[in-house]
Structure formats: C-alpha cells, structure tokens
Coordinates of C-alpha atoms (C1' of nucleotides) in Angstrom, one line a residue:
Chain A
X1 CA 6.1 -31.3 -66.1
X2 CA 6.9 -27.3 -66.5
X3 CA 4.7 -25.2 -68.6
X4 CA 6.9 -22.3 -68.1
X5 CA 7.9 -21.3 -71.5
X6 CA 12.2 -21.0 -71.1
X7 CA 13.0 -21.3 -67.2
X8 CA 11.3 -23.9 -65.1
X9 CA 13.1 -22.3 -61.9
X10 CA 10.1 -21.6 -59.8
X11 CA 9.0 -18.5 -60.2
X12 CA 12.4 -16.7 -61.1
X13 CA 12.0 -14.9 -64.5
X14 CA 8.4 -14.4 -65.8
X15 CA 7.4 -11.3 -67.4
X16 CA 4.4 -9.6 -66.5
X17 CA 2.3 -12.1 -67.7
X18 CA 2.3 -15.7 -65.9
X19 CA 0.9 -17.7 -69.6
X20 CA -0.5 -20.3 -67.3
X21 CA -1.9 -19.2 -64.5
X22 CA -5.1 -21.1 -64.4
X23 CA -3.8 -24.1 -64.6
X24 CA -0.8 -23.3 -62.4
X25 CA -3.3 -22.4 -59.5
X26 CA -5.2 -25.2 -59.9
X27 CA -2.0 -27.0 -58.6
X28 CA -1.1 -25.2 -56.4
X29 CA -4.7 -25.4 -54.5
X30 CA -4.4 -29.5 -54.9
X31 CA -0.9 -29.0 -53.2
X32 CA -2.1 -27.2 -50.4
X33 CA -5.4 -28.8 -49.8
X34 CA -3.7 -32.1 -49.5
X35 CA -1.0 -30.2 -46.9
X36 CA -3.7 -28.2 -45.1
X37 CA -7.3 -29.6 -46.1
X38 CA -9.7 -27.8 -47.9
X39 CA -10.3 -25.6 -44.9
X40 CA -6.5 -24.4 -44.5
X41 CA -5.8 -23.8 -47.9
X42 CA -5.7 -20.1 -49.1
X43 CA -6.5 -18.3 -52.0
X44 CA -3.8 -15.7 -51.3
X45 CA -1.4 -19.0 -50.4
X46 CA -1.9 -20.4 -54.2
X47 CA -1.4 -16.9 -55.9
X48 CA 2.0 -16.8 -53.7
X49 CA 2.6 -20.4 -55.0
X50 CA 2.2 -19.6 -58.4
X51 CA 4.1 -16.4 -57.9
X52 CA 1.9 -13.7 -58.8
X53 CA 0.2 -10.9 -56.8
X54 CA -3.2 -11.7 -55.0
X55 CA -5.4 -10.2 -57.1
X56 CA -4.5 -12.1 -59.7
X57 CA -6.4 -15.1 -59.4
X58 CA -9.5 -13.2 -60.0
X59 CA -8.6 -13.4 -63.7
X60 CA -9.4 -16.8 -63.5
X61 CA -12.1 -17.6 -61.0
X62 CA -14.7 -15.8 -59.7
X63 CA -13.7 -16.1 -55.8
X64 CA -11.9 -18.8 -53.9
X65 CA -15.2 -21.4 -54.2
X66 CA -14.7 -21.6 -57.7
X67 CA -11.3 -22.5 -57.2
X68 CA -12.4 -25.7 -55.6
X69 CA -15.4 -26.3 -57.6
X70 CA -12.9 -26.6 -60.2
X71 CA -11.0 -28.4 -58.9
X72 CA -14.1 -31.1 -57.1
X73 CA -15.3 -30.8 -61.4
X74 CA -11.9 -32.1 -61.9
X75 CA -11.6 -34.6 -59.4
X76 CA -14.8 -35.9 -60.4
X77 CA -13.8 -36.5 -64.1
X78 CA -10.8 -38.2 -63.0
X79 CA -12.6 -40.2 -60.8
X80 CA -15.3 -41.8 -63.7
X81 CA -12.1 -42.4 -65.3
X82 CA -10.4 -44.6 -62.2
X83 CA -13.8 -46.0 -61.8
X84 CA -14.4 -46.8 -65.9
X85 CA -11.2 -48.4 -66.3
X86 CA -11.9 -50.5 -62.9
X87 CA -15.2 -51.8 -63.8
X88 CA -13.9 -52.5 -67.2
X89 CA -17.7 -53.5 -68.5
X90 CA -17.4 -56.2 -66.3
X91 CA -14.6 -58.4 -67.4
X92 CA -13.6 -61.1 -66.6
X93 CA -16.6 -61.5 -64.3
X94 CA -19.1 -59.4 -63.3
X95 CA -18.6 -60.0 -59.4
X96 CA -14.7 -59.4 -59.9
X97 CA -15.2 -56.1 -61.9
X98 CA -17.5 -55.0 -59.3
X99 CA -15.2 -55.9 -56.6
X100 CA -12.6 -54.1 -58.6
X101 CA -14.5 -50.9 -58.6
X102 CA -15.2 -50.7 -55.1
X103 CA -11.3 -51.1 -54.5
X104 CA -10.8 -48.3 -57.1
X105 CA -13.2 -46.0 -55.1
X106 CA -11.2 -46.4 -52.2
X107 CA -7.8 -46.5 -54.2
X108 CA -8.7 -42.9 -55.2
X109 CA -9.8 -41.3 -51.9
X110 CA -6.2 -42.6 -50.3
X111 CA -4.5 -41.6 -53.3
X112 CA -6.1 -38.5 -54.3
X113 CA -7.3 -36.8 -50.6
X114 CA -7.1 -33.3 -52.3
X115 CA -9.7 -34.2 -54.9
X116 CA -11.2 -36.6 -52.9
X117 CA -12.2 -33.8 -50.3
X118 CA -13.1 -30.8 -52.9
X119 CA -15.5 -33.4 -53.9
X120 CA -17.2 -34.4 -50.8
X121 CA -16.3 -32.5 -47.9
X122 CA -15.6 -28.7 -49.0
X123 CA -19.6 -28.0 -48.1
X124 CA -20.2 -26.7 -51.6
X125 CA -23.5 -25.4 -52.5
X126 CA -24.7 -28.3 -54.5
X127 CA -27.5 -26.5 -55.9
X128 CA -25.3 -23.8 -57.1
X129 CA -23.3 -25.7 -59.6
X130 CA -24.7 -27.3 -62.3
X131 CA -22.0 -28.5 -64.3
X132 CA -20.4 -29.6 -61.2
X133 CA -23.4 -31.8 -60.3
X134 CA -23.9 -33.5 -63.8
X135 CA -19.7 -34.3 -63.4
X136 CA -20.6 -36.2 -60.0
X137 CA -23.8 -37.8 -61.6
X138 CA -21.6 -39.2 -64.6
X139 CA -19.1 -40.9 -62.3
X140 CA -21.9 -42.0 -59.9
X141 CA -23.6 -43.6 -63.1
X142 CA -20.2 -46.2 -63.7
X143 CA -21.7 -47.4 -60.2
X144 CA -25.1 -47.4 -61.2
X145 CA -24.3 -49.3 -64.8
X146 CA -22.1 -51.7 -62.6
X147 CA -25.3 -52.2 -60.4
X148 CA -27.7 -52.8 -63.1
X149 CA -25.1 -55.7 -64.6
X150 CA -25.0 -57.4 -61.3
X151 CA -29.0 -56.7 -60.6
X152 CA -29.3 -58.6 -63.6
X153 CA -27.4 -61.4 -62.6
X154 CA -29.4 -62.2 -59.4
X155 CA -29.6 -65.5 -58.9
X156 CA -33.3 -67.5 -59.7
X157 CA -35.6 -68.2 -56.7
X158 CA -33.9 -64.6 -55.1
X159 CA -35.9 -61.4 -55.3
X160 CA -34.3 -59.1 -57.7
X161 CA -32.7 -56.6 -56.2
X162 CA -33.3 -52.5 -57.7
X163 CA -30.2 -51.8 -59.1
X164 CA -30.5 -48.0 -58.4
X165 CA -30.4 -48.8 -54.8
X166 CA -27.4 -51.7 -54.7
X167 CA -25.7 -48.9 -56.5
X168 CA -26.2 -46.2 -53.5
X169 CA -25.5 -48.8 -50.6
X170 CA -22.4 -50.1 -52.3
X171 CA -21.8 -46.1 -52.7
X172 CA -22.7 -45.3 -48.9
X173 CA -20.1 -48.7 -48.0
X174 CA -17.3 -47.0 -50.1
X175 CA -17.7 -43.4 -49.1
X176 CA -18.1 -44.3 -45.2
X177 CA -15.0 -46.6 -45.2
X178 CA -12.9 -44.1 -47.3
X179 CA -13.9 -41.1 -45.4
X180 CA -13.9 -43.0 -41.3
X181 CA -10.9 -44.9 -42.3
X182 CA -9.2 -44.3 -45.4
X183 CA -7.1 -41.0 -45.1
X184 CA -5.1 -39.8 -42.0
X185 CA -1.6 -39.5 -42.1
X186 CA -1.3 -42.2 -39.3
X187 CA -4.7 -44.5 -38.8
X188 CA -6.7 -42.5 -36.8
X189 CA -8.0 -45.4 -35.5
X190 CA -6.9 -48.9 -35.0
X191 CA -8.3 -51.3 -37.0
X192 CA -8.1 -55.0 -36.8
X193 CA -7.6 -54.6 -40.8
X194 CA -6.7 -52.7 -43.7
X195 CA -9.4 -50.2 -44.7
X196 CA -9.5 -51.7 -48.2
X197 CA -9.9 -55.3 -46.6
X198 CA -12.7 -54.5 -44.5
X199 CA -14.1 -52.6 -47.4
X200 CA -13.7 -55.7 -49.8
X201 CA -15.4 -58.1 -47.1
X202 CA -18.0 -55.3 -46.6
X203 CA -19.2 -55.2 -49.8
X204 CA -18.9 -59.5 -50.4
X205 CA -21.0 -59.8 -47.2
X206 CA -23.7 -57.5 -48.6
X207 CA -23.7 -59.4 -52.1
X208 CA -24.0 -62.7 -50.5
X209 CA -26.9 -61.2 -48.7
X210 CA -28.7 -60.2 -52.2
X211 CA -28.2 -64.3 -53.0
X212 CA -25.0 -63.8 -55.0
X213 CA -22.2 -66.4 -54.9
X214 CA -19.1 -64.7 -53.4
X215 CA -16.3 -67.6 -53.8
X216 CA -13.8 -66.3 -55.8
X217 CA -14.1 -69.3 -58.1
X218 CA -15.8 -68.8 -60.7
X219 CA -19.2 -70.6 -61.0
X220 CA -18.7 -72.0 -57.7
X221 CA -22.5 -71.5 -56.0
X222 CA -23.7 -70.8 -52.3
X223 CA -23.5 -73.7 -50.7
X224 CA -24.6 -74.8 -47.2
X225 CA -21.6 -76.7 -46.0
X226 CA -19.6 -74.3 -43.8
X227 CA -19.1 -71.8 -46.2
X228 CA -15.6 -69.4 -45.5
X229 CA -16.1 -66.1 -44.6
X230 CA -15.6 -63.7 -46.5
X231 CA -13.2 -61.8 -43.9
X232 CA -10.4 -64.4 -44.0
X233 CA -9.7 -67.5 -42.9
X234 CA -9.0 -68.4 -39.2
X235 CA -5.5 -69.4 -38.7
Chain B
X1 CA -33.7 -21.5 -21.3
X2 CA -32.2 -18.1 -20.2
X3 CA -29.2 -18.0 -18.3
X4 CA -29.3 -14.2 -17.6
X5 CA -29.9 -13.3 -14.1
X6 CA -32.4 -10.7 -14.7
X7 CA -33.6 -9.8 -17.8
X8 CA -33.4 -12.2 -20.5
X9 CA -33.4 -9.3 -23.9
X10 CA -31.0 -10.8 -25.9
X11 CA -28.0 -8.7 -25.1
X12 CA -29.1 -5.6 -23.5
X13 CA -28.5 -4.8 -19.7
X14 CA -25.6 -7.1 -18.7
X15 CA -22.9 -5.8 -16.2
X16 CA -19.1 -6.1 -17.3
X17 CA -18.9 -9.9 -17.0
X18 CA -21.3 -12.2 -18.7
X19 CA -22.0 -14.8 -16.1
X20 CA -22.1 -17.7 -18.8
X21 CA -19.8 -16.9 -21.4
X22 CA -18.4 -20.5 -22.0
X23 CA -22.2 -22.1 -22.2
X24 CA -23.6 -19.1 -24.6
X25 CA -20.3 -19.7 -27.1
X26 CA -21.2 -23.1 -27.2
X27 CA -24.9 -22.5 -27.7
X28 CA -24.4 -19.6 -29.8
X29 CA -21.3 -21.6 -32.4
X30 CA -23.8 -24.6 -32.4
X31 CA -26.6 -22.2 -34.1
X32 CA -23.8 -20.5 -36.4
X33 CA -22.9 -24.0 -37.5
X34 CA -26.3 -24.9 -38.0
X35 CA -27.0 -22.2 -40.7
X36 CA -23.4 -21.8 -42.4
X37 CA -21.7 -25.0 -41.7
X38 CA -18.3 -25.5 -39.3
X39 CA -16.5 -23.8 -42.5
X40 CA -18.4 -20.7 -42.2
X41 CA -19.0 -20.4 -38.5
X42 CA -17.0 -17.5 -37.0
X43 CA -14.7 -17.3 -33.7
X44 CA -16.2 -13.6 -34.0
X45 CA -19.6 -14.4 -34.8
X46 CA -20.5 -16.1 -32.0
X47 CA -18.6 -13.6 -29.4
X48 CA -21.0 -10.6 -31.1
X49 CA -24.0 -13.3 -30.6
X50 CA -23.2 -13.5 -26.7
X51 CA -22.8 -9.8 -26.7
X52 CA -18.9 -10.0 -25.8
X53 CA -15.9 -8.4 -27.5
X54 CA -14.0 -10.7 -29.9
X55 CA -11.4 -11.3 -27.2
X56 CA -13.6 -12.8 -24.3
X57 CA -13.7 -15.8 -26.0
X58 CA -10.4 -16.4 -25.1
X59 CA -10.7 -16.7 -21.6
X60 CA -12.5 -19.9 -22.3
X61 CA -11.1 -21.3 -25.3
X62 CA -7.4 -21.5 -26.3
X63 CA -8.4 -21.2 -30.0
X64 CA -10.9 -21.8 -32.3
X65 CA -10.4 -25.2 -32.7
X66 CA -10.5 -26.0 -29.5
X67 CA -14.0 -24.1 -29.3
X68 CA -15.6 -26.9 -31.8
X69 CA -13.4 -29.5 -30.3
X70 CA -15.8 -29.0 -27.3
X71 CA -18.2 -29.1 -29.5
X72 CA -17.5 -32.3 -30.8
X73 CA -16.5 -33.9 -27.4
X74 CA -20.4 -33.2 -26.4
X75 CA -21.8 -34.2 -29.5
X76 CA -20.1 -37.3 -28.6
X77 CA -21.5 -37.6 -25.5
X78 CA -24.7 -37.0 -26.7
X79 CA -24.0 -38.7 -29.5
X80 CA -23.5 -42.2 -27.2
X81 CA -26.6 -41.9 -24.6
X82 CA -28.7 -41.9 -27.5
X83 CA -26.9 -44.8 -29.1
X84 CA -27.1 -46.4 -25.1
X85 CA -30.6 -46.0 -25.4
X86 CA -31.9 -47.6 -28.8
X87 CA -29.8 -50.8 -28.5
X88 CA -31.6 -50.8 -25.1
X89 CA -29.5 -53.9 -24.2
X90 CA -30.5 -55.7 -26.9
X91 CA -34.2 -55.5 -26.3
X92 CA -36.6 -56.8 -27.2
X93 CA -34.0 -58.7 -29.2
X94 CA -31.2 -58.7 -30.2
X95 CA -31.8 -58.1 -34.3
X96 CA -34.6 -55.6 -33.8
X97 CA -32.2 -53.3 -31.5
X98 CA -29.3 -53.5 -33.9
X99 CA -31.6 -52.0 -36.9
X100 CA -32.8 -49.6 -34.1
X101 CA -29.3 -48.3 -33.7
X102 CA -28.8 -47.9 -37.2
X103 CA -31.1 -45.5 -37.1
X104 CA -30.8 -43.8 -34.2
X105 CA -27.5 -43.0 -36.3
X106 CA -29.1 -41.2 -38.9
X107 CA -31.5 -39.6 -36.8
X108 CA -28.8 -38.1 -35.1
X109 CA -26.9 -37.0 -37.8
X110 CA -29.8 -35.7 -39.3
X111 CA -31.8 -34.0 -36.6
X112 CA -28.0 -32.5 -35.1
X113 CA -25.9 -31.5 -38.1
X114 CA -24.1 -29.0 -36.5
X115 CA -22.9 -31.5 -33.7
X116 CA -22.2 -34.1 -36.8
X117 CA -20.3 -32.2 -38.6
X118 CA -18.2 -30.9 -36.1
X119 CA -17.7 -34.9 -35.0
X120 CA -16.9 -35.4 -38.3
X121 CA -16.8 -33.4 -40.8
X122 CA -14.3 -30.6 -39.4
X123 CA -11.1 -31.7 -40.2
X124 CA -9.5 -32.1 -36.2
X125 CA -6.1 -33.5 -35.8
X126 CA -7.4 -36.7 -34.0
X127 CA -4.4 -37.3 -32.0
X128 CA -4.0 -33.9 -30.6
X129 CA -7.2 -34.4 -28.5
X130 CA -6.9 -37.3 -26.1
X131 CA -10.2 -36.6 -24.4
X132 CA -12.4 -35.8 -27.7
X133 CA -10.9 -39.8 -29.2
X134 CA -11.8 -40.9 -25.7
X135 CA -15.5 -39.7 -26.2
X136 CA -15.6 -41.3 -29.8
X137 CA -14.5 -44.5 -28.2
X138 CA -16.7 -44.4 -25.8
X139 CA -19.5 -43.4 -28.4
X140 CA -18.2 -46.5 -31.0
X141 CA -18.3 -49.0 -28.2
X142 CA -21.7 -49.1 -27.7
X143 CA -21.9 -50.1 -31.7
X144 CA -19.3 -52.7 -30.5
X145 CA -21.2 -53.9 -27.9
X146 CA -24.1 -54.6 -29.9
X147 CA -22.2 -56.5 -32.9
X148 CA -20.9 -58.7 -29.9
X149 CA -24.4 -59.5 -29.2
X150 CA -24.9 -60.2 -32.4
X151 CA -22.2 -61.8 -33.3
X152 CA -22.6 -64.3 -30.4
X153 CA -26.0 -65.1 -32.1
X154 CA -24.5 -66.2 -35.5
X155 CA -26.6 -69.4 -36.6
X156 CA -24.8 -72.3 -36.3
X157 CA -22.9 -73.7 -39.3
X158 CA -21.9 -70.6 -40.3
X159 CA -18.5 -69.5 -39.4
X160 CA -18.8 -66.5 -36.9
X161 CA -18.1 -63.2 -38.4
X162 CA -15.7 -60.7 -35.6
X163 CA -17.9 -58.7 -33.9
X164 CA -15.2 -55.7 -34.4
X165 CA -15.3 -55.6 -37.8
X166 CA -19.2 -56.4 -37.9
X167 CA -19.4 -52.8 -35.9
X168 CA -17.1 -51.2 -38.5
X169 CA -18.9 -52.1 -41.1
X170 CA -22.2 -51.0 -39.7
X171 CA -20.5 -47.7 -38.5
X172 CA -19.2 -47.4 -41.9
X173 CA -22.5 -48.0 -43.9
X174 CA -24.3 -45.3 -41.4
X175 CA -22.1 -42.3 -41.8
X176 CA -21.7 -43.4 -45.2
X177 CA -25.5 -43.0 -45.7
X178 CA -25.4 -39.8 -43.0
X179 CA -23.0 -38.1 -45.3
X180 CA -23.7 -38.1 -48.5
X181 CA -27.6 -38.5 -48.3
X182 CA -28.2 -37.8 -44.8
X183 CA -28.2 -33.9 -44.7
X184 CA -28.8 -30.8 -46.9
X185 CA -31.6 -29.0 -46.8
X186 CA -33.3 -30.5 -49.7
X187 CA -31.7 -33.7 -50.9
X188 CA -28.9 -32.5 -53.2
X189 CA -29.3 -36.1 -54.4
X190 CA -33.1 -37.2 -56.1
X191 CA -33.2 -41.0 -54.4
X192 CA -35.7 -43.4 -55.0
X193 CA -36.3 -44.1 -51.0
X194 CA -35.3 -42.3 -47.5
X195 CA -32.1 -42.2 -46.2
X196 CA -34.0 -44.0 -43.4
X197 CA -34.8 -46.8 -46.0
X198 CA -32.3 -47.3 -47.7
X199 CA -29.8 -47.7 -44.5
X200 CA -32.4 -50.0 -43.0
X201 CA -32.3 -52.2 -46.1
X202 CA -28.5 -52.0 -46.6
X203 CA -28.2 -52.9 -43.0
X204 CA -30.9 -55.7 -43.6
X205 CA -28.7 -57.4 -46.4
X206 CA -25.8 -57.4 -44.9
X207 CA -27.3 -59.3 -41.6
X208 CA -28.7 -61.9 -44.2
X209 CA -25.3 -62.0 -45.8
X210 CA -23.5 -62.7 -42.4
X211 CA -26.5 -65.8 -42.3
X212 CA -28.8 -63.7 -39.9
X213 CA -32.2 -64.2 -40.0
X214 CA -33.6 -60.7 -40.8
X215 CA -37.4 -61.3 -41.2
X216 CA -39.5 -59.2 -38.6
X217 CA -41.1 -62.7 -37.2
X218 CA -39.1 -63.5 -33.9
X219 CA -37.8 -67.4 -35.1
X220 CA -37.9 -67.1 -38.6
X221 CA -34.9 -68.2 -40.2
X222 CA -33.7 -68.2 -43.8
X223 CA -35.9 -70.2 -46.2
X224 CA -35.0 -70.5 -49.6
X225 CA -38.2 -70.7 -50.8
X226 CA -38.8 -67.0 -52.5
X227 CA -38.2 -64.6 -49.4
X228 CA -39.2 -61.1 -49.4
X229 CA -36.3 -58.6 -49.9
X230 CA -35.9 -56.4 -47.2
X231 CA -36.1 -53.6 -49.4
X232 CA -39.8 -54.2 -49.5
X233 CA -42.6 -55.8 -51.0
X234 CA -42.5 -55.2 -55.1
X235 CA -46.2 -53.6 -55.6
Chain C
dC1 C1' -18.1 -3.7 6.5
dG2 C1' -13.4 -2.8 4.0
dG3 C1' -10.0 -4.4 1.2
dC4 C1' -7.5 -7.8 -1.7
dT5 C1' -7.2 -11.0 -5.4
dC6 C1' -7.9 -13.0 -9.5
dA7 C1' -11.1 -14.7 -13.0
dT8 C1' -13.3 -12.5 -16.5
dG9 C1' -14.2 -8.8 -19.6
dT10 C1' -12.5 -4.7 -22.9
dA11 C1' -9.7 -1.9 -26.1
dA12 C1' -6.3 -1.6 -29.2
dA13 C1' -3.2 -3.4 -32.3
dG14 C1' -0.7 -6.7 -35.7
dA15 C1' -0.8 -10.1 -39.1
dC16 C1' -3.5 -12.3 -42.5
dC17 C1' -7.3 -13.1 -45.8
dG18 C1' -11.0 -12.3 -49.4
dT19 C1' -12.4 -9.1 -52.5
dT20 C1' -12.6 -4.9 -55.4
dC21 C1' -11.0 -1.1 -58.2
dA22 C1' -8.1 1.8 -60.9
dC23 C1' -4.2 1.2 -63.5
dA24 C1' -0.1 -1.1 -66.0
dT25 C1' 1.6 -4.4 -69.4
dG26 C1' 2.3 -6.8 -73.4
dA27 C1' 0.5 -10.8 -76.7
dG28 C1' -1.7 -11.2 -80.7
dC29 C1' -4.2 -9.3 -84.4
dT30 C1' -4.9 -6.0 -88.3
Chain D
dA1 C1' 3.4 0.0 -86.3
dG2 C1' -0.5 0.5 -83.7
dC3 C1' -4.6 -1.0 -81.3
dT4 C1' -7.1 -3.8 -78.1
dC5 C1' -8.2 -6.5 -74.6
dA6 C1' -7.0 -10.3 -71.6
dT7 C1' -4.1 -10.6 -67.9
dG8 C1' -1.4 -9.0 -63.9
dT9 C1' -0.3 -5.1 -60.1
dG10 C1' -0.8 -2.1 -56.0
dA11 C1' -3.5 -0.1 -52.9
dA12 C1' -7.3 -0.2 -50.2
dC13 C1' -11.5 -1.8 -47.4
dG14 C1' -13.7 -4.7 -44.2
dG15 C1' -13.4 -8.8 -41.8
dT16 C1' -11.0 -12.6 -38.9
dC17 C1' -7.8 -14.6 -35.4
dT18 C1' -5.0 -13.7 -31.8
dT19 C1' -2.1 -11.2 -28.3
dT20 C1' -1.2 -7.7 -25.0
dA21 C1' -2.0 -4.3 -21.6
dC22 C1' -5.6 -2.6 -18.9
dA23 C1' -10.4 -2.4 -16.4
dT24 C1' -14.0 -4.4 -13.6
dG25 C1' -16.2 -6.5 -10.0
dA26 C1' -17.4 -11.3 -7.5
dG27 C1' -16.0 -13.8 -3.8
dC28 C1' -13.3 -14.3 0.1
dC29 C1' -10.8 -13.1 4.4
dG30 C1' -10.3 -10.5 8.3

DNA sequence: CGGCTCATGTAAAGACCGTTCACATGAGCT
DNA sequence: AGCTCATGTGAACGGTCTTTACATGAGCCG
C-alpha cells in the first residue's frame, strides 16, 4: 500500500517534491489520532510523519481543522458505506437488517476510533462546513430510510410510530453505547456484557416497545406467555 | 460572589499572593470552557483571567489535565446531587421519578456544558484518576439505584430485566441524546421535537418494551386496545 | 514585637506548536 | 528548451506548556 513512486522505504529518497502529500497526511493524522486522540495529534507531528517540512501541509489544507474535517468528510462517507451494505434494503427481514445496522454502527466506532472521533467528538464548527454536514446527513439518512421501512411495518392496532424520530432514538442508543462504552483500550468500565450485546438488547427492547415482534423467528408474534427477554436467557 | 478581600475590580489592587488562586482557576477554566470548548480552553488563559503569571497555576495543579480533571471530579459531584434529588427516592412513584431523572440528565448536560464536556467529552485516561472514576461511580449509582427500583416493579409474567443493564441502557440513551442533540448553540441538527422530547419518549418506549406500564395514570397497565404513543397525541 | 519558615507568587527560559512569508525546486506543458 | 505554477523549504513570530531559580509575605513561635 505505497504510493511512493520507486522506494517505499519511509521517507528515504524523495526529491523535492513529496507526489502525495495530501493523501499521505491524511494518514498519518488517522494514525496519530487513533494513538493520541484528536486532541494530541499534531499538525507539525503528521508533516514529520510524512517526512516533509512543517510548512508544507499548508499546500494542502488551510490549517490543522481542515485536516480533520477531511478526514470526519471521510469517515463519514465510509461510514454510509458500512451502514448501506449492513442494512442491505432490508434483507432478509426488515427487523434483522435493522438489527444489523445498529451492530454496524457500533462495529465502526470500535474499529475506526480515529474517524469515529473526527466525526463526533473533534468540536468542529458545524455551521462552518457545509459539505461536511451534507456527508453526515447522507449517512444519517441509511438510518432514517431503515426507520421509515420498519415505521411501515408497525404492527395493526399499534400507533404508528414517526419514523424520523425511531431513526434519532435508535441513533442516540448507538452513539451513547459506542461513545460510554465502545472504545478504550481496556473497558473503562465494567460491564456485565459486551458493548455490542447490551446495544443489540437495547435496541430489541425499544422495538418491542413500538409493538414490534422481536423473536428472532421469523413471523413468530408478541405473545403473552412468558415471553424471553431479550438480554439472554437465565442459566 | 467575590473572593477578594477588599476591592472586588477584576484584577487590579491585589498584593503578591492571590488568596484564592485554586477556586478562581476553576471558576475562571469553567468560563473559558464555556465559550471555546475543553479543546480551546487555555492553561494560560485562565492564569491571565485570575490575574497571575502563567506559572502560578502550578502551585495548585500538576498539569493541565489535572486542572479539568478537577473539573470533572466536581462536575460529578454536582452532577450526582442533582441526579439524588429528581429520583427523590422514587417519589411520588417509582415510573414518574425514573422519567424525571432522565431529564435531569439532559438538563444537566445542557444547562452545564462546560462541566459535561469535561466529564465526558475530554479525552482523560480513566484509569489514571482513581478519585475522578470514584465520583462517576458514585454519580452512575444513583441511575443504578433507580433501575433497581424499577426493576423490582417488573409486572408479573414478564421475566425481570437486570437492573444493571436497565441503568446502562438509560445512561446510554441520555448522553446519547446529550451529545449529539443536546448542546450547541443552535441545534446543529433541524429535529422534529426537543431533545427533552424526544429522550422522554425514547425512554417511554423502552419502559413499555421492558412490559412497564408507562401511561401517566397511576394503575394503568398495558391495554391492547389502541394506546396512545408516548410520543404524543397525533393532531 | 521580632524573626523564621514555607506556601505561594514571579521572571526567565527551553521546547514545541500553528501559522505566515519570501524563496527554491522541478513536473508538465508549449 | 524554456516557462509557469503547484508544491516544498527555512526562517521567523507569537503563543502555549512546563521547569527552575528567586521573591514575597502570612502565620507561627518565642
């Protein structure tokens, strides 16, 4: 995965011109973010990274927040990816792909803390970035379309349920679970389960609350004789 | 609210020590993190807005961090009366004091960001402050506490959810909401209801899913003929 | 009251960072 | 071959964090 044109040695031979530095920086900043976090990571660190002097990066990006607006723009467009392929327009089952997606949310904040913290905890003017905001409106609206499926699905005799606003509590769940419990080298917590377990029941304890049935059987319906929960069986 | 023993001019006639150093850093990073967020506050900054030199902070604080670790350990505390006093015990019962601490929460988050975010948002190695993960304990308990209560109230034929995980899913749908809706000056998000709202009803749904009766009538239980959703009347 | 001590403040300095500016280089086009 | 302009360099400015040696004076002890 070099892009140096003879030499992938580091940052050994390179004549005066880098031929990638953009892209090279880019890395580097998702390398030290996920060392340091977003606040310990160093525009003069990433030029170092990539070798060049510490002026260079200007070339590039206006000053060190458009570094990681770039890279949050970035995150974000990987993330509608993750979060498309998870929901999968709903196959096999609507309930499973929505399930799904919630897990991918969660997948990607463990996976991904670099991105996952240029996205939503590097303070960023929101205002300020337009493009930026549209990227984190187009993954929020795999959510929302997931939602609406679902919304539609609500059982008969039940209140239908806005799908706008299943879409921002399921949103809320996954962003509060990820960001309390999902990253840390070590749990910084102890916790009777995994993060994406108490996420999974979180969000099947909710649906059942909307009316929807939460067995894992498909077709099988809410019924009234001693249910299982949806945290696990007792042993 | 001045501490100064005479006059009380912002920084004017002081002799060579300051009196109150410790309390008017604390006072004076709380207002910095207000206006530029825990990223942008300054070690500096706040010595300049006590009227010290930039080294006088250091006879109180070893570091920075450990300036909005103590800022965090009293948001905390803070943070946990006012919890202590919405669930009230569980009065006047036990459902209507859950919501209430749900949005004591919010309030908190929202009326006290710069306390928030420095309980949350700042990026402290957990484990390298024994007394700050004391005081988050002690803060989480009381959300413990009340899911205990509540748990203990699950109707019968239902099977009865852990109150632990119960208080980590309600902690995790509150900061959840707190964080990415919760603050800002405007909303950087256009919803379709409050933050307030929406937690209330997410909180709401997730009672009913657990088999709790969540209408506002003390002894109603779940009918299945038509109920309201809690996310309020359709108009 | 006089003097001692030590917590608390200051001044100066080193290392680092973000940012800018004048200048150097060489890739790519004509 | 020569020109041009994007891209990289070096030096510099102001700011921050932190340490070190020194100054001050509040509180105590006799």
């Amino acid at each position: 995965m070099s892009w140096r044109k003879d030499k992938d040695d580091g940052r050994a031979e390179r004549g005066y011109h880098h031929g990638n530095l953009k892209e090279a920086l880019l890395q580097a900043a998702l390398d030290l973010i996920t060392k340091k976090g977003p606040a310990g990571f160093t525009f003069a660190d990433a030029a170092r990274m990539a070798g060049v002097s510490p002026a260079a990066p200007y070339r590039h990006f206006r000053d060190r927040d458009e570094l990681i607006a770039s890279i949050a723009q970035r995150g974000f467009e990987q993330f509608e990816a993750l979060l498309t392929q998870a929901w999968d327009d709903g196959r096999p089952d609507t309930v499973t792909a929505f399930e799904r997606v919630g897990k991918a949310y969660l997948a990607f904040a463990r996976q991904e803390p670099a991105f996952y913290s240029a996205m939503f905890e590097s303070g960023l003017p929101a205002d300020a970035n337009p493009t930026l905001m549209a990227a984190s409106e187009r993954a929020f609206a795999i959510i929302r379309a997931a939602a609406e499926r679902l919304a539609a699905l609500a059982p008969p005799g039940m209140p239908r349920p806005p799908a706008m606003m299943m879409a921002l509590h399921i949103w809320s769940m996954s962003h509060g679970v990820a960001s309390l419990f999902g990253r840390g080298d070590a749990a910084r917590r102890k916790l009777p389960m995994s993060p994406e377990d108490l996420l999974e029941a979180e969000v099947l304890i909710y649906l059942r609350g909307l009316g929807f049935p939460t067995d894992r059987r498909p077709g099988a319906a809410v019924s009234d004789d001693k249910p299982a929960g949806p945290w696990g069986k007792p042993k």
